[in-house]
Amino acid sequence: MDLIKKIKDIIEPTLNSLGYHIVRVQFSGQVRPTLQVMIEKLDLSALSIDDCVKASRQISALLDVEDPIDTAYQLEVTSPGLDRPLVALQDYVRFQGAEIKLETVSPLEGRKRFKGILSQVKEGTIFLKPEDSEATLDIAYENILKAKLVPQF
């Protein structure tokens, strides 16, 4: 089983019971490995520092018992922030109408990076109205390498 999935399986039930949803789990770094757990509230209200501390304590306790990581690491629990990553298909549905940046696995129209309005999500396809084009792109969810919201100020 892949490490990220194993970690999610360990911590997700407890976080859900506390009213949190996992946005993303990442493990990175060679010299100073970091486990980043990005969470938001199930009711979508604002996440406070106290929420992150509460979740961090629970995650730390669970991972100390299960011990899925065989090296020392730093645990970081964060909110998604203004430039929230779009990870699951339902994230794209939730943020229809928002401006996003995304990178594809395979090139579309000769390029991989796009910025524009997420106009629609239908049957696993993301429809993006790029800022530099009149045409709407249809992008298969499986072809998206990474995507995030563009903060509006």
Coordinates of C-alpha atoms in Angstrom, one line a residue:
M1 CA 0.0 0.0 0.0
D2 CA 1.3 3.4 -0.9
L3 CA 2.4 5.5 2.1
I4 CA 0.1 8.5 1.5
K5 CA -2.9 6.2 1.3
K6 CA -1.9 4.3 4.4
I7 CA -1.5 7.6 6.3
K8 CA -4.9 8.9 5.1
D9 CA -6.5 5.6 6.1
I10 CA -5.1 5.9 9.6
I11 CA -6.0 9.6 10.2
E12 CA -9.2 10.2 8.1
P13 CA -11.8 8.6 10.4
T14 CA -10.6 10.6 13.5
L15 CA -10.3 13.9 11.6
N16 CA -13.8 13.4 10.1
S17 CA -15.2 12.7 13.6
L18 CA -13.6 16.0 14.7
G19 CA -15.4 17.8 11.9
Y20 CA -12.4 18.1 9.4
H21 CA -11.9 16.9 5.9
I22 CA -8.5 16.0 4.4
V23 CA -7.7 18.2 1.3
R24 CA -4.3 16.7 0.7
V25 CA -1.5 14.7 2.3
Q26 CA 2.1 15.1 1.1
F27 CA 5.4 13.6 2.3
S28 CA 8.5 15.4 1.0
G29 CA 12.1 16.3 1.7
Q30 CA 15.2 14.2 2.0
V31 CA 17.2 16.0 4.6
R32 CA 14.3 17.2 6.7
P33 CA 11.3 15.0 5.7
T34 CA 7.9 16.8 6.2
L35 CA 4.5 15.2 6.4
Q36 CA 2.0 18.0 5.4
V37 CA -1.6 17.3 6.1
M38 CA -3.9 20.0 4.6
I39 CA -7.4 20.1 6.2
E40 CA -10.6 22.1 6.0
K41 CA -13.8 22.0 8.1
L42 CA -16.5 19.7 6.9
D43 CA -19.0 22.6 7.2
L44 CA -16.6 24.8 5.1
S45 CA -16.3 27.5 7.8
A46 CA -13.0 29.2 8.5
L47 CA -10.2 27.0 9.9
S48 CA -8.4 28.5 12.9
I49 CA -4.9 27.9 14.3
D50 CA -6.6 26.2 17.2
D51 CA -8.2 23.8 14.7
C52 CA -4.8 23.0 13.2
V53 CA -3.3 22.4 16.7
K54 CA -6.2 20.1 17.7
A55 CA -5.9 18.1 14.4
S56 CA -2.1 18.0 14.7
R57 CA -2.2 16.5 18.2
Q58 CA -4.7 13.8 17.1
I59 CA -2.7 13.0 13.9
S60 CA 0.6 12.8 15.9
A61 CA -1.0 10.4 18.5
L62 CA -2.4 8.2 15.8
L63 CA 0.8 8.0 13.8
D64 CA 2.9 7.4 16.9
V65 CA 0.8 4.3 17.5
E66 CA 0.6 3.0 13.9
D67 CA 4.1 4.2 13.0
P68 CA 3.8 4.1 9.1
I69 CA 6.8 6.3 8.5
D70 CA 10.2 4.6 9.2
T71 CA 12.2 7.8 9.6
A72 CA 12.1 11.0 11.7
Y73 CA 9.9 13.7 10.1
Q74 CA 8.2 17.0 10.8
L75 CA 4.4 17.1 11.0
E76 CA 2.8 20.2 9.5
V77 CA -1.0 20.7 9.6
T78 CA -2.3 23.5 7.5
S79 CA -5.4 25.1 5.9
P80 CA -5.7 25.1 2.1
G81 CA -5.1 28.9 2.0
L82 CA -6.2 31.4 -0.6
D83 CA -4.5 29.5 -3.5
R84 CA -6.1 26.3 -2.4
P85 CA -5.1 23.2 -4.4
L86 CA -7.9 21.4 -6.4
V87 CA -7.3 17.7 -5.7
A88 CA -10.6 15.7 -5.9
L89 CA -13.1 16.0 -8.7
Q90 CA -15.6 17.4 -6.2
D91 CA -13.2 20.3 -5.6
Y92 CA -13.6 21.3 -9.2
V93 CA -17.4 21.1 -8.9
R94 CA -17.3 23.2 -5.8
F95 CA -15.2 26.0 -7.4
Q96 CA -17.0 26.3 -10.7
G97 CA -16.8 30.0 -11.8
A98 CA -13.5 30.5 -10.0
E99 CA -10.2 31.5 -11.7
I100 CA -7.7 28.6 -11.6
K101 CA -4.2 27.7 -12.7
L102 CA -3.6 24.1 -13.9
E103 CA -1.0 21.9 -15.4
T104 CA -1.8 18.9 -17.5
V105 CA 0.0 15.6 -17.8
S106 CA -0.2 15.7 -21.6
P107 CA -0.1 18.8 -23.7
L108 CA -3.3 20.4 -25.0
E109 CA -2.9 22.7 -28.0
G110 CA 0.9 22.5 -27.6
R111 CA 1.1 23.5 -24.0
K112 CA 0.6 22.1 -20.5
R113 CA 0.0 25.2 -18.3
F114 CA -3.3 27.2 -18.3
K115 CA -4.9 30.0 -16.4
G116 CA -8.6 30.8 -16.7
I117 CA -12.2 30.4 -15.4
L118 CA -13.4 27.0 -14.4
S119 CA -16.7 27.2 -16.3
Q120 CA -18.1 23.7 -15.9
V121 CA -17.5 20.1 -14.7
K122 CA -19.3 17.3 -16.4
E123 CA -18.8 13.6 -16.4
G124 CA -15.1 13.8 -15.3
T125 CA -14.3 16.6 -17.7
I126 CA -13.2 20.1 -16.6
F127 CA -14.2 22.9 -18.9
L128 CA -11.8 25.9 -18.7
K129 CA -12.1 29.3 -20.4
P130 CA -8.4 30.3 -20.7
E131 CA -7.7 34.0 -20.2
D132 CA -5.8 34.1 -23.5
S133 CA -8.4 32.4 -25.7
E134 CA -12.0 32.6 -26.9
A135 CA -12.4 28.8 -27.0
T136 CA -13.3 26.7 -24.0
L137 CA -10.9 23.8 -23.3
D138 CA -12.3 20.4 -22.2
I139 CA -9.7 18.7 -20.0
A140 CA -10.1 15.1 -18.7
Y141 CA -9.8 15.0 -14.9
E142 CA -7.2 12.2 -15.3
N143 CA -5.0 14.6 -17.5
I144 CA -4.7 17.2 -14.7
L145 CA -1.3 17.0 -13.0
K146 CA -2.0 19.8 -10.5
A147 CA -4.4 22.7 -10.2
K148 CA -5.1 25.6 -7.7
L149 CA -7.3 28.6 -7.2
V150 CA -6.0 32.0 -8.2
P151 CA -6.6 34.3 -5.2
Q152 CA -8.8 37.3 -5.9
F153 CA -7.9 40.6 -4.2

